[in-house]
Amino acid sequence: MMFKAENISKRYFRRTGSANYFYAVCPLSLEIMACGVTVLAGRSGSGKTTLLNMLAGLLAPTEGKVWLDGTDLYSLDDKSLSRLRSEKMGVVPQGRSAIDTLTVMENILLPARLYGRPEPIEAARQWMEQLGIAHLADARPAELSGGELRRMAIARALAQAPDILFADEPTGDLDDGNTHIVLSAFHDFACIQKKAVFVVSHESDAFQYADKVYRMDGGQVDIMH
Amino acid sequence: MSKTFSLSAKNLIRKPGRTAILALLTAFLALAVFGGSVVVLSLRSGLNSLEARLGADIILVPTEAQSKVSFQNMFLQGTTGAFYMDASALEKVTEVEGVEKAAPQTFLASLKADCCSIKIQVIGIDPEKDFTVQPWIARSLTKELGDMDVAVGCKVEANVGEIIRLYEQRCKVVARLEATGTGLDTAVYCNMDTMNALLKAAEEKGVSHKIESGSDVISAVYIKVKDGCDIDAVNSRLNGHIRKATAVRTRSMITGVSDSLAGVSRTVSGLIVAVWMLAFIILLLAFALIIQERAREFAVLRLLGSSRRMLSRMVLTESALCGLLGGIAGVGLAALLLFPFSQLIESSLRLPYLMPDAGKTLLLAAGTALLSAVMAALASVAAAYRLSRIDPGTVLREGN
C-alpha cells in the first residue's frame, strides 16, 4: 500500500480580517507508512481533523492530490470513491458514530453489509474482545457509555482490515487503561497485519506507540521524529 | 438494493414512534383517497345501473305520476307508488312513427297489513315484450317467470323457494336479483297474469286501481326508438298522440341524478385534493425535521463508505415503506368505515349507490396503497438530496 498527499491545502473564505480567506491546512506533502502507526499531534484548531478528512477522502482539498496505490482519490466519482473508502480505508471519527437502530455487532459489521461483502464476524469478535466490549455485542448504542461507544467505532474500523485506518482523537473519551488498550490494538494491527494507521491525537501517550510523529501548528506540518 | 433495504427496514422497525407518525400521515392521505374514490365510484356505478335498468329511450307514464315525481322516486329511493292509465296506451304507442319496441309495466304497492308479508313495490312485466327488466332477471333465473312466481330485488327480505303473501295471494320466490344500487332493489317482479291476479285481490281488499274507462290498466310503457330516429321528435309525437299520459325522455330523469352526482363528486374530489395537499405539506415538514435528527446517522454511513446514491435510496426506501404501511392502514380504516355503513351512506346521499365489485375494490385499494408509497417517497426527495450531501466531517464534529 502506498499512500501520500501532494501539496494539499484547504482554504476557507471568511468575511473578517485583512484577507478574505484563510488556510485551515497550508500546502503540504506527506507520506503515510504502509506498515506502522503515524501520529499527527497538535493543538486544537491547528487543522488536524481537516487534514485527516482530506486524507480519508471525506473533504476535497482546495489544491493538491491524495494518492492511494496510484489512484488520485479526488479524481474518482462519488460512487467509486465511496467504494474505495469502504474497501481500503477505515475511519474512526470524533464523537459518537453509532447507528442507534443497530446493535453493537450490527454496527461493527455494517461496512461489509453495505457492500454485500462477507461479514468479518470472527475478526469483529476478536477486536471486541481485545478492546473489552465483547459482552456488549447485542446491546444497543443507547445502552453504552461514551468510552464503550468509542471502542465500538474502533472495533468497527479494525474488523474490516482496511489498508489504512484513520482515527481522529480515538482516545479522547477513554481512561488511561483503555487508552493503552486502544493504542496497543492500533500497534498490533499495524505490525501484525502489516497495515497503516494514521492517528490524530493531542495526547502524548500516543507517541510511544508511533513509528512516525508529525506535529501540526497553524495549518503547517513538521516531522517530530 | 437488498442491503440498503434491510437497513431501512431495521430503521423503521427499531424506531417505531417515528415510523408510526409518518405512517399515520400517509394513512390520512390513503383514507381520503380510497374512501372518496369508493363513494364516487359507487355513485357512478349506481347511475350506470340506473341507466341500464331504465334501458329505454322514452318512458310513458300517466300525467299524474310525472307531476308527483313518484315515478322517479321509485327508481331512486325505492318508495312505493301506484299509478295507472288505460292499457290501450300501449297500442297507441306502437302506432307512433319511430317507435321500435314498447313494453308495458304495471305497478302495485303491497300493504303493511295482515294480508301482505311485506310492504313492497310489485312490478308486473310482459316477458314477451319486455326489453329492460328481462335481461336483468335472466342473469338470476334461467326460465321464464311462471304464474304466481316472483323474482325479488336484492334488498327484499325473502329467499328463493320462500312463499310471500301479497293480498292473501301466495307467491313463490323463484329468483333473487343482482344489486342495482337503485330503488329497484326493493321491488318484486312478476308476469302480467300474476299482476292481474294481484290487482284483483287488491281490489277485493279495497285498494282501487280502477280508472274512468273501466278497462285494463298499465302503469308505464318503456319505449325504444328506432336507430336513426330523433328521440325528441318521437317524444313530441307521443305526447301529441296519447291523452292523459306523458312521454318522458329517460335522459332527463337521469340528468337530475347526474347533476347531483357531479356535485357530490366535486365535493368529494375537492376534499381528496385538500387532504392530499395538507398531508403532503405535513410530510414535507416531517422529513425536513428528520434531516436534522438523522444528520449524524447519515454522516456515519457516509464515513463507512455509503455513496450519495446509496443514502438517497435508503431515505426513499424508508419513506416509501412508511407510505405503504400508512397506505394499507388508511385503506383498511376506510374499508371499516365504508363497507359496514354503505346503507347509511346510500340513504344519506339519496342517490343510486352501487358499491364496486371485490376485484375493482381490491385494485383500488392496491392502487391507493401504492400511490401513498409514491407520495411519501416524493415528499422525502428533498430530504434525501440534502442528507446525501452532508459533510460527514463537519456533522460529526458539531455533534461533540
XYZ file of C-alpha atoms in Angstrom:
625
model
C 0.000 0.000 0.000
C 1.275 3.423 -0.904
C -0.466 6.460 0.493
C 0.699 10.034 0.032
C -0.550 13.588 -0.198
C 0.973 16.043 -2.639
C 0.773 19.779 -1.979
C -2.684 19.547 -0.484
C -4.233 22.553 1.186
C -7.631 23.630 2.439
C -8.646 27.236 2.167
C -11.861 28.710 3.531
C -13.403 32.057 2.836
C -14.089 34.448 5.668
C -15.524 37.928 5.778
C -13.475 39.399 8.619
C -9.791 40.253 8.760
C -7.439 41.684 6.138
C -7.579 38.719 3.711
C -10.879 37.301 2.529
C -9.730 33.732 3.083
C -7.587 31.685 5.428
C -5.766 28.356 5.229
C -7.012 25.663 7.582
C -4.282 23.474 6.089
C -1.378 25.138 4.315
C 0.037 23.417 1.223
C 1.858 20.309 2.400
C 3.032 16.919 1.289
C 3.308 13.818 3.412
C 3.568 10.077 3.063
C 1.992 7.580 5.387
C 3.950 4.442 6.273
C 2.457 1.300 4.741
C 3.076 -0.720 7.904
C 3.181 1.340 11.036
C 1.496 3.897 13.214
C 1.733 7.537 12.190
C 0.623 10.090 14.763
C -0.368 13.636 13.963
C -0.137 15.793 17.062
C -1.053 19.402 17.595
C -3.195 21.854 19.486
C -6.945 22.258 18.989
C -7.708 24.271 15.877
C -4.380 23.532 14.252
C -6.081 21.825 11.258
C -5.536 18.161 12.237
C -9.087 16.983 11.604
C -9.318 18.923 8.345
C -6.149 17.203 7.165
C -7.454 13.777 8.257
C -10.750 14.344 6.430
C -8.867 15.284 3.263
C -6.664 12.190 3.532
C -9.678 9.956 4.183
C -11.498 11.119 1.060
C -14.147 12.969 3.028
C -13.187 16.549 2.218
C -11.874 17.661 -1.148
C -8.686 19.746 -0.834
C -8.612 23.211 -2.377
C -5.364 22.261 -4.107
C -3.219 19.162 -4.389
C -3.810 15.454 -4.740
C -4.187 12.478 -2.423
C -2.858 9.197 -3.804
C -3.726 5.690 -2.717
C -1.885 2.976 -4.632
C -1.548 5.266 -7.620
C -5.168 6.422 -7.620
C -5.936 10.092 -7.122
C -8.827 9.913 -4.653
C -10.460 13.123 -5.769
C -10.407 12.224 -9.449
C -12.900 9.451 -8.685
C -16.647 9.933 -8.836
C -18.636 9.665 -5.626
C -19.606 6.035 -6.169
C -16.046 4.860 -6.821
C -14.576 6.930 -4.004
C -17.201 5.630 -1.570
C -16.492 2.034 -2.569
C -12.750 2.575 -2.272
C -13.199 4.140 1.170
C -15.314 1.171 2.223
C -12.832 -1.415 0.915
C -9.485 0.125 1.716
C -9.980 2.674 4.469
C -11.297 2.636 7.996
C -12.262 5.859 9.714
C -12.812 6.453 13.411
C -14.324 9.927 13.684
C -14.538 12.203 16.682
C -17.648 11.861 18.833
C -20.471 9.356 18.597
C -20.610 7.406 15.388
C -23.047 4.605 16.118
C -26.247 3.895 14.234
C -28.772 3.840 17.066
C -31.142 1.380 15.429
C -28.486 -1.326 15.161
C -26.850 -3.440 17.846
C -23.148 -3.096 18.584
C -22.323 -6.170 16.487
C -24.530 -4.960 13.626
C -22.763 -1.595 13.776
C -19.395 -3.298 13.530
C -20.450 -5.439 10.577
C -22.217 -2.576 8.806
C -19.424 -1.501 6.409
C -19.253 -5.024 4.972
C -23.037 -5.308 4.845
C -23.378 -2.061 2.913
C -21.476 -3.590 0.001
C -22.520 -7.190 0.485
C -19.032 -8.369 1.407
C -18.567 -11.407 3.663
C -19.158 -10.267 7.223
C -15.952 -10.365 9.300
C -17.698 -11.858 12.322
C -14.608 -13.608 13.736
C -12.433 -10.501 13.356
C -15.199 -8.426 14.958
C -15.359 -10.768 17.960
C -11.589 -10.783 18.278
C -11.278 -6.976 18.265
C -14.256 -6.565 20.582
C -12.542 -8.996 22.938
C -9.251 -7.121 22.757
C -10.981 -3.775 23.286
C -13.070 -5.074 26.211
C -16.527 -4.764 24.684
C -17.218 -8.407 23.738
C -20.052 -8.612 26.272
C -21.846 -5.730 24.541
C -22.341 -7.413 21.158
C -26.133 -7.462 21.389
C -26.516 -4.155 23.215
C -27.923 -1.077 21.518
C -25.733 2.072 21.385
C -28.069 3.885 23.792
C -27.011 1.423 26.496
C -23.274 2.161 26.076
C -21.044 4.751 27.752
C -19.027 7.268 25.734
C -15.854 5.190 26.108
C -17.614 1.989 25.046
C -19.052 3.730 22.007
C -15.606 4.959 21.070
C -14.183 1.435 21.344
C -17.081 0.125 19.256
C -16.150 2.606 16.494
C -12.527 1.453 16.700
C -13.525 -2.231 16.551
C -15.701 -1.439 13.528
C -12.772 0.121 11.685
C -10.302 -2.640 12.664
C -12.661 -5.529 11.857
C -12.818 -4.530 8.195
C -8.999 -4.935 7.995
C -8.590 -1.799 5.855
C -5.257 -0.973 4.182
C -5.202 2.272 6.078
C -7.019 3.277 9.239
C -7.663 6.911 10.159
C -8.535 7.704 13.758
C -9.421 11.185 14.976
C -8.714 11.611 18.685
C -9.509 7.934 19.332
C -8.567 8.060 22.993
C -10.254 11.358 23.835
C -13.075 9.756 25.847
C -11.007 6.997 27.409
C -9.345 6.483 30.754
C -5.642 5.620 30.939
C -6.199 1.859 30.918
C -8.431 1.905 27.864
C -6.189 4.458 26.147
C -3.332 1.948 26.250
C -5.601 -0.913 25.157
C -6.683 1.080 22.103
C -3.190 2.249 21.193
C -1.880 -1.314 21.604
C -4.632 -2.507 19.293
C -3.528 0.008 16.659
C 0.054 -1.047 17.095
C -0.840 -4.750 16.751
C -2.946 -4.014 13.685
C -0.065 -2.149 12.043
C 2.672 -4.627 12.996
C 0.907 -7.970 12.772
C -1.452 -7.302 9.861
C 1.053 -5.009 8.128
C -1.381 -2.117 7.788
C -1.133 1.649 8.024
C -2.620 3.577 10.937
C -2.894 7.347 10.989
C -3.878 8.736 14.368
C -4.729 12.328 15.154
C -4.104 12.931 18.830
C -3.011 15.674 21.149
C -2.138 13.169 23.868
C 1.487 12.291 24.463
C 0.544 8.648 25.264
C 0.101 8.117 21.561
C 3.743 8.955 20.816
C 5.147 5.847 22.464
C 3.160 3.635 20.066
C 4.066 5.746 16.998
C 6.557 4.858 14.312
C 6.375 8.366 12.959
C 5.087 11.586 14.533
C 4.042 14.749 12.767
C 3.264 17.990 14.555
C 0.738 20.389 13.139
C 0.511 24.055 14.001
C -1.286 26.860 12.190
C -2.092 24.577 9.281
C 1.534 23.558 8.764
C 3.081 20.158 9.419
C 6.565 19.287 10.694
C 8.081 15.904 11.364
C 8.883 15.401 15.050
C 10.520 12.009 14.696
C -30.739 -2.814 -3.186
C -31.431 -5.570 -0.648
C -28.548 -4.346 1.559
C -29.960 -0.877 1.921
C -33.475 -2.331 2.100
C -32.680 -4.421 5.173
C -31.062 -1.408 6.871
C -34.100 0.719 6.005
C -36.449 -1.941 7.339
C -34.466 -2.152 10.594
C -34.562 1.627 10.950
C -38.337 1.566 10.613
C -38.865 -1.348 12.988
C -36.477 -0.061 15.653
C -37.805 3.500 15.602
C -41.495 2.669 15.970
C -42.522 6.148 17.134
C -41.054 7.915 14.138
C -42.399 5.236 11.787
C -45.884 5.443 13.317
C -46.074 9.228 12.900
C -45.033 9.105 9.254
C -47.332 6.152 8.568
C -50.233 7.940 10.268
C -49.809 10.939 7.988
C -49.936 8.779 4.884
C -52.823 6.815 6.381
C -54.928 10.005 6.361
C -53.951 10.523 2.766
C -54.946 6.966 1.819
C -58.157 7.174 3.856
C -59.252 10.253 1.921
C -58.286 8.858 -1.468
C -59.673 5.354 -1.047
C -62.803 6.409 0.832
C -63.566 9.238 -1.559
C -62.901 7.121 -4.619
C -65.170 4.320 -3.409
C -68.007 6.799 -2.789
C -67.586 8.435 -6.197
C -67.281 5.061 -7.954
C -70.350 3.744 -6.138
C -72.362 6.755 -7.238
C -71.183 6.372 -10.827
C -71.943 2.640 -10.791
C -75.372 3.461 -9.339
C -76.050 5.911 -12.145
C -74.864 3.440 -14.798
C -77.021 0.762 -13.248
C -79.995 3.098 -13.220
C -79.448 3.868 -16.902
C -79.194 0.174 -17.700
C -82.329 -0.676 -15.776
C -84.309 2.112 -17.354
C -82.972 0.741 -20.621
C -85.353 2.734 -22.759
C -85.159 5.995 -24.660
C -88.578 7.181 -23.528
C -90.964 6.159 -20.757
C -94.656 6.890 -20.978
C -96.381 7.338 -17.623
C -99.734 8.750 -16.524
C -99.564 12.542 -16.307
C -100.245 12.419 -12.557
C -97.182 10.182 -11.983
C -94.941 12.639 -13.752
C -96.318 15.608 -11.802
C -95.947 13.839 -8.465
C -92.423 12.746 -9.392
C -93.442 9.478 -7.795
C -92.101 7.554 -10.757
C -88.603 8.958 -10.325
C -88.675 8.302 -6.575
C -89.468 4.652 -7.231
C -86.204 4.322 -9.097
C -84.045 6.443 -6.848
C -85.275 5.824 -3.352
C -87.375 2.702 -3.598
C -90.554 4.413 -2.426
C -93.705 2.532 -3.361
C -96.055 4.019 -5.897
C -99.037 3.065 -7.994
C -100.498 4.986 -10.893
C -102.440 3.744 -13.813
C -103.529 4.504 -17.336
C -105.623 2.693 -19.908
C -103.858 -0.375 -21.305
C -104.758 0.807 -24.782
C -101.920 3.319 -24.417
C -99.540 0.510 -25.386
C -101.235 0.057 -28.755
C -101.271 3.800 -29.341
C -97.546 3.936 -28.628
C -96.781 1.334 -31.263
C -98.707 3.415 -33.818
C -96.320 6.322 -33.399
C -93.693 6.681 -36.107
C -90.180 5.916 -34.956
C -91.083 3.509 -32.121
C -89.174 0.242 -32.405
C -90.157 -1.508 -29.171
C -92.743 -0.836 -26.477
C -93.032 -2.804 -23.244
C -95.702 -2.267 -20.601
C -95.225 -2.422 -16.841
C -97.837 -2.361 -14.123
C -97.145 -1.298 -10.571
C -98.806 -2.274 -7.342
C -97.791 -1.385 -3.804
C -98.400 -4.067 -1.220
C -99.725 -3.123 2.210
C -98.193 -3.219 5.614
C -101.113 -5.294 6.854
C -102.059 -8.884 7.646
C -102.807 -9.632 4.009
C -99.166 -8.971 2.938
C -95.904 -10.395 4.258
C -94.030 -7.187 3.441
C -94.741 -3.673 2.194
C -93.155 -3.571 -1.185
C -93.391 -2.389 -4.774
C -94.674 -5.066 -7.131
C -93.890 -4.633 -10.829
C -95.615 -6.659 -13.480
C -93.820 -7.169 -16.771
C -94.767 -8.747 -20.068
C -91.916 -11.197 -20.705
C -92.661 -11.292 -24.438
C -92.375 -7.548 -24.905
C -90.026 -6.533 -22.116
C -86.505 -5.491 -23.042
C -85.368 -3.738 -19.838
C -86.035 -5.932 -16.795
C -85.950 -9.319 -18.518
C -82.178 -9.302 -19.265
C -81.524 -8.493 -15.609
C -83.858 -11.266 -14.399
C -82.283 -13.674 -16.892
C -78.971 -13.359 -15.053
C -80.564 -14.951 -11.963
C -83.362 -17.057 -13.483
C -82.895 -19.311 -16.494
C -86.616 -19.958 -17.149
C -89.487 -17.528 -17.635
C -91.435 -16.184 -14.670
C -94.397 -18.526 -14.240
C -97.802 -17.705 -12.810
C -97.575 -16.663 -9.151
C -93.791 -16.692 -9.395
C -91.880 -13.615 -8.290
C -88.271 -12.503 -8.652
C -87.172 -10.322 -5.754
C -84.715 -7.418 -5.589
C -81.576 -7.983 -3.534
C -82.846 -5.891 -0.633
C -86.140 -7.754 -0.259
C -86.133 -9.980 2.805
C -87.208 -13.190 1.122
C -85.193 -16.175 -0.035
C -85.546 -18.326 -3.108
C -88.151 -21.036 -2.501
C -89.919 -18.988 0.145
C -93.580 -18.097 -0.194
C -94.586 -14.473 0.301
C -98.176 -13.328 0.673
C -99.390 -10.363 -1.356
C -103.058 -9.504 -0.823
C -103.584 -13.034 0.508
C -102.106 -14.473 -2.725
C -99.261 -16.918 -2.231
C -96.334 -16.058 -4.465
C -93.241 -18.207 -4.757
C -89.831 -16.535 -4.819
C -88.009 -18.101 -7.774
C -85.037 -15.752 -8.076
C -83.094 -13.161 -6.167
C -81.787 -10.444 -8.475
C -78.367 -8.805 -8.592
C -77.925 -5.464 -6.860
C -78.523 -2.345 -8.952
C -77.959 0.285 -6.266
C -81.324 1.814 -7.150
C -84.833 1.715 -5.737
C -85.464 -1.338 -7.918
C -83.553 -3.436 -5.393
C -86.528 -3.176 -3.048
C -89.140 -4.342 -5.612
C -90.509 -7.737 -6.688
C -91.247 -8.704 -10.271
C -93.938 -10.907 -11.738
C -95.584 -11.578 -15.071
C -98.734 -9.778 -16.173
C -101.055 -12.693 -15.320
C -99.782 -12.710 -11.768
C -100.091 -8.933 -11.665
C -103.703 -9.103 -12.848
C -104.443 -11.641 -10.117
C -102.808 -9.388 -7.563
C -104.712 -6.341 -8.824
C -107.969 -8.258 -8.475
C -107.033 -9.392 -4.971
C -106.083 -5.825 -4.051
C -109.440 -4.612 -5.350
C -111.137 -7.056 -3.006
C -109.124 -5.574 -0.124
C -110.318 -2.108 -1.082
C -107.177 -0.954 -2.883
C -108.615 0.547 -6.051
C -106.730 0.736 -9.277
C -109.754 1.420 -11.448
C -109.669 4.222 -13.942
C -112.568 6.069 -15.520
C -112.792 3.907 -18.643
C -113.061 0.761 -16.530
C -110.786 -1.136 -18.920
C -107.456 -2.930 -18.177
C -104.672 -0.843 -16.755
C -100.917 -0.435 -17.065
C -98.554 1.952 -15.231
C -95.812 2.695 -17.732
C -94.667 1.916 -21.261
C -90.943 1.581 -21.912
C -90.129 2.706 -25.430
C -87.118 2.020 -27.632
C -86.763 4.367 -30.589
C -85.637 3.072 -33.993
C -81.994 3.687 -34.851
C -81.509 6.968 -36.677
C -84.777 8.484 -35.436
C -84.731 11.721 -33.469
C -85.730 10.741 -29.933
C -87.024 14.235 -29.122
C -89.251 14.164 -32.194
C -90.656 10.744 -31.231
C -91.173 12.040 -27.695
C -93.160 15.011 -29.029
C -95.231 12.783 -31.286
C -96.049 10.508 -28.330
C -97.120 13.465 -26.215
C -99.363 14.694 -29.030
C -100.840 11.289 -29.753
C -101.719 9.940 -26.297
C -104.016 11.688 -23.826
C -103.654 11.728 -20.040
C -100.114 10.363 -20.326
C -96.739 11.991 -20.582
C -93.733 10.727 -22.503
C -90.505 11.458 -20.658
C -87.018 11.073 -22.055
C -85.063 8.821 -19.681
C -82.066 11.086 -20.106
C -83.999 13.933 -18.461
C -84.688 11.679 -15.461
C -81.034 10.777 -15.258
C -79.838 14.345 -15.785
C -81.113 15.386 -12.347
C -79.363 12.413 -10.755
C -76.283 13.043 -12.853
C -76.176 16.688 -11.747
C -76.445 15.678 -8.095
C -73.755 13.068 -8.658
C -71.483 15.645 -10.276
C -71.994 17.909 -7.242
C -71.177 15.147 -4.769
C -68.207 14.055 -6.931
C -66.852 17.598 -6.993
C -67.166 17.917 -3.216
C -65.519 14.554 -2.576
C -62.761 15.257 -5.133
C -62.152 18.662 -3.545
C -61.854 17.041 -0.129
C -59.441 14.434 -1.505
C -57.218 17.122 -3.029
C -57.338 19.246 0.151
C -56.432 16.320 2.435
C -53.801 15.210 -0.060
C -52.116 18.599 -0.191
C -52.272 19.035 3.566
C -50.819 15.579 4.191
C -48.114 16.190 1.597
C -47.097 19.514 3.180
C -47.026 17.924 6.640
C -44.930 15.070 5.247
C -42.500 17.576 3.717
C -42.168 19.299 7.089
C -41.790 15.979 8.882
C -38.990 14.914 6.570
C -37.319 18.319 6.936
C -37.286 17.780 10.716
C -35.960 14.279 10.264
C -32.989 15.649 8.321
C -31.780 17.388 11.466
C -32.485 14.396 13.661
C -30.694 11.956 11.384
C -27.831 14.050 10.020
C -25.339 12.310 12.305
C -26.560 8.845 11.348
C -26.137 9.613 7.662
C -22.752 11.222 8.241
C -21.645 7.938 9.826
C -22.981 5.930 6.899
C -21.114 8.209 4.518
C -17.976 7.737 6.575
C -18.363 3.971 6.368
C -18.440 4.052 2.588
C -22.032 4.746 1.591
C -22.259 6.682 -1.631
C -24.636 9.586 -2.018
C -26.853 7.409 -4.194
C -26.988 4.708 -1.510
C -28.024 7.244 1.105
C -30.704 8.729 -1.146
C -32.005 5.260 -1.903
C -32.101 4.450 1.791
C -34.166 7.568 2.594
C -36.527 6.960 -0.318
C -36.910 3.272 0.596
C -37.716 4.138 4.190
C -40.261 6.773 3.251
C -41.849 4.549 0.595
C -42.149 1.683 3.108
C -43.669 4.094 5.631
C -46.047 5.323 2.962
C -47.011 1.776 2.001
C -47.625 0.905 5.651
C -49.725 4.036 6.126
C -51.485 3.422 2.819
C -52.521 -0.080 3.880
C -53.668 1.217 7.274
C -55.617 4.052 5.643
C -57.295 1.724 3.153
C -58.164 -0.665 5.997
C -59.642 2.148 8.059
C -61.630 3.445 5.090
C -62.943 -0.060 4.437
C -64.009 -0.342 8.084
C -65.900 2.928 7.807
C -67.371 2.452 4.334
C -68.458 -1.134 3.950
C -70.437 -1.708 7.153
C -72.155 1.673 6.721
C -72.872 1.582 2.994
C -76.662 1.510 3.602
C -76.396 4.610 5.770
C -74.305 6.408 3.143
C -76.773 5.398 0.440
C -79.776 6.664 2.357
C -77.974 9.905 3.301
C -76.991 10.678 -0.285
C -80.445 9.800 -1.701
C -78.770 8.837 -4.963
C -78.281 5.487 -6.725
C -75.327 3.890 -4.923
C -73.762 0.632 -6.077
C -70.523 -0.418 -4.391
C -67.798 -1.562 -6.816
C -67.226 -5.315 -7.014
C -64.488 -7.060 -4.996
C -61.972 -7.095 -7.858
C -62.319 -3.396 -8.563
C -62.220 -2.594 -4.841
C -59.034 -4.612 -4.351
C -57.450 -2.926 -7.363
C -58.390 0.477 -5.984
C -57.033 -0.478 -2.545
C -53.737 -1.673 -4.040
C -53.506 1.449 -6.201
C -54.129 3.708 -3.205
C -51.510 1.954 -1.083
C -49.018 2.196 -3.938
C -49.861 5.846 -4.501
C -49.322 6.544 -0.781
C -45.886 4.947 -1.026
C -45.021 7.053 -4.078
C -46.299 10.254 -2.442
C -44.300 9.590 0.727
C -41.202 8.908 -1.361
C -41.787 12.126 -3.333
C -42.196 14.104 -0.113
C -38.803 12.829 1.024
C -36.907 13.632 -2.181
C -35.637 16.989 -0.886
C -34.648 15.413 2.431
C -32.880 12.563 0.626
C -30.965 15.039 -1.512
C -29.866 17.136 1.468
C -28.939 14.129 3.609
C -26.880 12.637 0.812
C -24.859 15.838 0.542
C -23.978 16.368 4.179
C -20.338 16.836 5.079
C -19.642 13.956 7.480
C -16.574 15.552 8.975
C -18.402 18.739 9.959
C -21.544 16.967 11.163
C -19.631 14.538 13.361
C -17.523 17.318 14.894
C -20.555 19.541 15.521
C -22.179 16.727 17.439
C -19.425 16.612 20.040
